[in-house]
GROMACS .gro file of C-alpha atoms in nm:
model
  208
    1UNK     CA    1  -0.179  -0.673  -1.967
    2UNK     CA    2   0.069  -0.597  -1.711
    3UNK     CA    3   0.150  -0.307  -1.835
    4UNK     CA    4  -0.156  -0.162  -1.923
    5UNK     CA    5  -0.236  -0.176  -1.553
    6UNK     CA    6   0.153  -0.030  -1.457
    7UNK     CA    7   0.022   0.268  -1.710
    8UNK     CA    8  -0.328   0.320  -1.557
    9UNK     CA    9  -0.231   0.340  -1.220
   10UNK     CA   10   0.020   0.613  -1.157
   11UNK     CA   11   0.096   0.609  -0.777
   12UNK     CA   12   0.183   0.962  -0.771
   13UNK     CA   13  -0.086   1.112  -0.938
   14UNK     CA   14  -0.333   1.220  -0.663
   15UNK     CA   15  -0.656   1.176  -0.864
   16UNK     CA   16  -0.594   0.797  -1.012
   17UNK     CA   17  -0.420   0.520  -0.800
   18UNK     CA   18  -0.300   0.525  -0.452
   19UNK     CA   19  -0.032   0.801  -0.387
   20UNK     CA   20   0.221   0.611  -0.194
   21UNK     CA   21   0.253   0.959   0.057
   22UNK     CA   22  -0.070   0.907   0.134
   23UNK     CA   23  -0.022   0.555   0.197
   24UNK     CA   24   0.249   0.651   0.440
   25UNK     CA   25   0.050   0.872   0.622
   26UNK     CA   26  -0.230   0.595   0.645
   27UNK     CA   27   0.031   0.387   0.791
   28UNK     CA   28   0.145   0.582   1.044
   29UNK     CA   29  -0.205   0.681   1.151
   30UNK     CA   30  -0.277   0.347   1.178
   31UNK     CA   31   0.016   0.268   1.408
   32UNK     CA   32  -0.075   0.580   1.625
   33UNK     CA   33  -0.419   0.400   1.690
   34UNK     CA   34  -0.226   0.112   1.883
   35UNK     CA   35  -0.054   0.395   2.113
   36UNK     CA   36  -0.350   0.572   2.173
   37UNK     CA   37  -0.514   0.253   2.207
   38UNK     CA   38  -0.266   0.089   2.513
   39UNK     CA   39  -0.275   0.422   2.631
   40UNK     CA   40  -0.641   0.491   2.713
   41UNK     CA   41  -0.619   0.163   2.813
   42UNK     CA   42  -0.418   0.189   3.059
   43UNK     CA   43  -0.569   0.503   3.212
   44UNK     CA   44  -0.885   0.333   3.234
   45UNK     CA   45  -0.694   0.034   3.452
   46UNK     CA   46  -0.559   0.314   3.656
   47UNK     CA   47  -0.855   0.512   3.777
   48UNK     CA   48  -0.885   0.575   4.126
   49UNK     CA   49  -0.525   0.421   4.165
   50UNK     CA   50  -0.294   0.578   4.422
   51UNK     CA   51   0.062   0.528   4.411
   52UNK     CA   52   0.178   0.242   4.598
   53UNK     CA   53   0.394   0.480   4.900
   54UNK     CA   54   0.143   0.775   4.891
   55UNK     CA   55  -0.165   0.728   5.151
   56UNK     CA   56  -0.529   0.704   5.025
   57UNK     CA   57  -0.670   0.884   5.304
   58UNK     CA   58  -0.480   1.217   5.122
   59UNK     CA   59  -0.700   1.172   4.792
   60UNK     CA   60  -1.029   1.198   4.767
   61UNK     CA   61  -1.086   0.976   4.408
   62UNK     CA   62  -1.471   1.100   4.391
   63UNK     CA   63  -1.365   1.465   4.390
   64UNK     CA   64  -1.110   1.410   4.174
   65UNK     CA   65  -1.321   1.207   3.870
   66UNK     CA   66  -1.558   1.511   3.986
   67UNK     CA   67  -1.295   1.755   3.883
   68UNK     CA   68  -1.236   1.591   3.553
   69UNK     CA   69  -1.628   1.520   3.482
   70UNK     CA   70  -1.763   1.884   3.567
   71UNK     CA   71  -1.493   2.045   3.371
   72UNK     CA   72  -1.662   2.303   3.150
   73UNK     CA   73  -1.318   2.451   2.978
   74UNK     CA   74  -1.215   2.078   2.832
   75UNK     CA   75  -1.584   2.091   2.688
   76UNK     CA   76  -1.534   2.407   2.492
   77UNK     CA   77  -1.205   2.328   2.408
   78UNK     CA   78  -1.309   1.997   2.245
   79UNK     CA   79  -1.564   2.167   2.032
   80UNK     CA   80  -1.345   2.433   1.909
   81UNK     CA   81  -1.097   2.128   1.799
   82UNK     CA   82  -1.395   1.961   1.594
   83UNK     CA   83  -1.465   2.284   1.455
   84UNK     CA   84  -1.114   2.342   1.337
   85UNK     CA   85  -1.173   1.980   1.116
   86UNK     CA   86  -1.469   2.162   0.949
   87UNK     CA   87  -1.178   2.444   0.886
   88UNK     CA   88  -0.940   2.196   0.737
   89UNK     CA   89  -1.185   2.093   0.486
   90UNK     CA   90  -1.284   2.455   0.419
   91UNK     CA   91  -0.911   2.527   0.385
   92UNK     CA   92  -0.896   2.198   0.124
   93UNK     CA   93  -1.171   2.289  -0.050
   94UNK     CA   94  -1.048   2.658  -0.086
   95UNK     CA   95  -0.662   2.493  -0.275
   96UNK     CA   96  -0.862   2.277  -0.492
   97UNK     CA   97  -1.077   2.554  -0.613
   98UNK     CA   98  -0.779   2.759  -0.694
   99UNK     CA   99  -0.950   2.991  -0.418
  100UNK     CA  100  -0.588   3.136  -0.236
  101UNK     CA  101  -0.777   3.347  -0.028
  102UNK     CA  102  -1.005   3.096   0.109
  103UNK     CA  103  -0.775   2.847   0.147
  104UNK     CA  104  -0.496   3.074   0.335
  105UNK     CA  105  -0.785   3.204   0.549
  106UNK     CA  106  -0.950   2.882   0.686
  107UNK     CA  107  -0.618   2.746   0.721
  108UNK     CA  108  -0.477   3.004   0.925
  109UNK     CA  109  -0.831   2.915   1.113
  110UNK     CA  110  -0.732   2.609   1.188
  111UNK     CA  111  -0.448   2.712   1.307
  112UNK     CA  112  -0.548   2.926   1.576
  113UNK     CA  113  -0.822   2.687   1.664
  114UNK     CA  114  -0.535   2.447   1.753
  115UNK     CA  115  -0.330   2.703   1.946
  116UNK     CA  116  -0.653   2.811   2.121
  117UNK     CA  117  -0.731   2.424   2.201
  118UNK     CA  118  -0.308   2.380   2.314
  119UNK     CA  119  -0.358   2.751   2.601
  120UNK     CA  120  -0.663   2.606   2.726
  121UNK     CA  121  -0.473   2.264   2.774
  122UNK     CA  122  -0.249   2.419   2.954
  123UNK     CA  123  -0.480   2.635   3.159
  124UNK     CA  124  -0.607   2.302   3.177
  125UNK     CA  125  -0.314   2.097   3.382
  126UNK     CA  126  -0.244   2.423   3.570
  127UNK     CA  127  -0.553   2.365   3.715
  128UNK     CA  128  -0.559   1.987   3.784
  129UNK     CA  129  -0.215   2.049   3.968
  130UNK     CA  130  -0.336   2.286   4.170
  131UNK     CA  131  -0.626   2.061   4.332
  132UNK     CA  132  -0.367   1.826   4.379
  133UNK     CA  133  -0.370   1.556   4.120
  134UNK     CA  134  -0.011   1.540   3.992
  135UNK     CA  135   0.185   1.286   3.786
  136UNK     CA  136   0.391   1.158   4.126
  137UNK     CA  137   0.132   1.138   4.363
  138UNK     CA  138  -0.142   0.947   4.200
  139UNK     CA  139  -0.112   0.688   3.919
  140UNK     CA  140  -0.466   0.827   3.774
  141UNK     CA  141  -0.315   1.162   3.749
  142UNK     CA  142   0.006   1.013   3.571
  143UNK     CA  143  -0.192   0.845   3.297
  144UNK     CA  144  -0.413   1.126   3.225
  145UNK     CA  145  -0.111   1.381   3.225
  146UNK     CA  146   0.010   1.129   2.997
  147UNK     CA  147  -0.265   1.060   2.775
  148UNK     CA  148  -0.387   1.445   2.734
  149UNK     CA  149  -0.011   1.549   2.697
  150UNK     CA  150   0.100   1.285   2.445
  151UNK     CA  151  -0.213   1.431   2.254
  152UNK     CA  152  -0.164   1.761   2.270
  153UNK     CA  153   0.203   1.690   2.160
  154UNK     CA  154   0.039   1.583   1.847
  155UNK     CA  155  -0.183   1.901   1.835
  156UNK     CA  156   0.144   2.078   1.865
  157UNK     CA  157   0.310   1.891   1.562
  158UNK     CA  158   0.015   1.945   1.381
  159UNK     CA  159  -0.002   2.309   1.450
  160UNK     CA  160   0.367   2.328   1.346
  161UNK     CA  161   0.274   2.191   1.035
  162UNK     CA  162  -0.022   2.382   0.907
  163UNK     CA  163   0.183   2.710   1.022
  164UNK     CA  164   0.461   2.575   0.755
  165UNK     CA  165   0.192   2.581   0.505
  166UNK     CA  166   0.074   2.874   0.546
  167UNK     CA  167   0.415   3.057   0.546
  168UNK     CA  168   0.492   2.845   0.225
  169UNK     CA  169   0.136   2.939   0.075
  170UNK     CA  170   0.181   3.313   0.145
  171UNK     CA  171   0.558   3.342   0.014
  172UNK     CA  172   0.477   3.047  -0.318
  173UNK     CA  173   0.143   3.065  -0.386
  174UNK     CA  174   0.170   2.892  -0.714
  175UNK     CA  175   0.269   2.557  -0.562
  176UNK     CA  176  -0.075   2.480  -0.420
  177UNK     CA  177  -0.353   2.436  -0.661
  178UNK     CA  178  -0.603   2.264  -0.801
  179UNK     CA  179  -0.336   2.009  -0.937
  180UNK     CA  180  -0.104   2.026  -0.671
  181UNK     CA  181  -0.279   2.031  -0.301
  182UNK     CA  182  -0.143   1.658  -0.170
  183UNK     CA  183   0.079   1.845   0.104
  184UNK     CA  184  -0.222   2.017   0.242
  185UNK     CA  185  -0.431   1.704   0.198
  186UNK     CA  186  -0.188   1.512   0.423
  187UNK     CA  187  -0.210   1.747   0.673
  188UNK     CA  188  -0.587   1.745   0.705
  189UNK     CA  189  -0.538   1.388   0.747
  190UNK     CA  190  -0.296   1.430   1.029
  191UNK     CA  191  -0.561   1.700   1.102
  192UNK     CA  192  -0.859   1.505   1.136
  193UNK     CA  193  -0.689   1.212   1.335
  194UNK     CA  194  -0.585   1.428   1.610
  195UNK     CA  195  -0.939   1.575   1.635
  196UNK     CA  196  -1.074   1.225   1.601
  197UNK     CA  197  -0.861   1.056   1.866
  198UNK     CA  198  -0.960   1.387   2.093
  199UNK     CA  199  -1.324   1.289   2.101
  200UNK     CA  200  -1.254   0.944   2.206
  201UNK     CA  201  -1.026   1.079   2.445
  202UNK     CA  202  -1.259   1.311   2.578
  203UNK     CA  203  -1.504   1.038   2.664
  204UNK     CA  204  -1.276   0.807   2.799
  205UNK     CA  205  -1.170   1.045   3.056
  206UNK     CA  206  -1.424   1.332   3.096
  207UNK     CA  207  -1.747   1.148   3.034
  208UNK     CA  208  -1.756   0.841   3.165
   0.00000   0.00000   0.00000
């Protein structure tokens, strides 16, 4: 009995079982939910918090939650990050078809949706610094510099990824295909959790 079930469940056989890589990646995912977690956490305990040696009467906390709540540029930039998940799974779909094209092209999508997303980020802080919210001088401006830059590290990591795919996609084509496609699957993964913790994220700090 035992092994008849050791013999129907290969765990490295995408399409029967549980792949142990994408266990792993399940895993880690799951522990980055308990950063993100503490983190937005903690920016929401520090909103409107000055530091303890700085003087209130320089901040004005209204205008600055104004700043962050009006802010057109993080709304565009947040959809163009959701749109890059609907890439991703275009880009999937396109390996598992045996469709190179397709899946070269909506991954290289995704790819500049992310880099688009990581400018505007920057544009982004750029900004916010120069209306005067900094990391030093305000402990609301420290966690959301924090928050928005450990996430955007992420976007970074992820865009380094999906670039390595595509460069290994365009020089070996013939090791992603319709049997072979777990390496691009793990990166949507990766993918769609950064997107996913972006729209929480996003409401946390711009919406509420």
């Amino acid at each position: 009995m035992a092994q008849a079930v050791v013999r129907d469940i290969d765990k490295n056989d995408p399409g029967r079982g549980l792949d142990l890589r994408k266990l792993g990646m399940w895993t880690f995912l799951g522990s980055e939910v308990f950063f993100f977690g503490a983190l937005v956490v903690t920016h929401l305990s520090m909103r409107g918090v000055v530091a303890p040696s700085a003087s209130k009467a320089n901040y004005d906390v209204a205008a600055v939650r104004t700043l962050f709540g009006d802010n057109v540029l993080t709304s565009i930039l947040a959809f163009i990050l959701l749109t890059s998940s609907l890439t991703m799974v275009l880009a999937l779909d396109g390996v598992k078809t045996n469709n190179q094209k397709r899946f070269r092209f909506w991954l290289g999508a995704t790819i500049v949706c992310g880099l688009v997303f990581l400018g505007g980020q920057v544009y982004e802080f750029y900004h916010i610094v120069h209306q005067g919210v900094t990391i030093k001088n305000m402990m609301f401006g420290s966690t959301f510099f924090f928050v928005t830059g450990f996430h955007g590290t992420h976007v970074a990591v992820g865009v380094v990824w999906l670039t390595s795919l595509l460069v290994s996609a365009i020089r070996h084509p013939e090791r992603y295909n319709a049997g072979n496609y777990m390496a691009v699957e793990l990166g949507g993964l990766y993918w769609h959790f950064v997107d996913l913790v972006w729209v929480l994220i996003f409401t946390v700090i711009y919406l509420i």
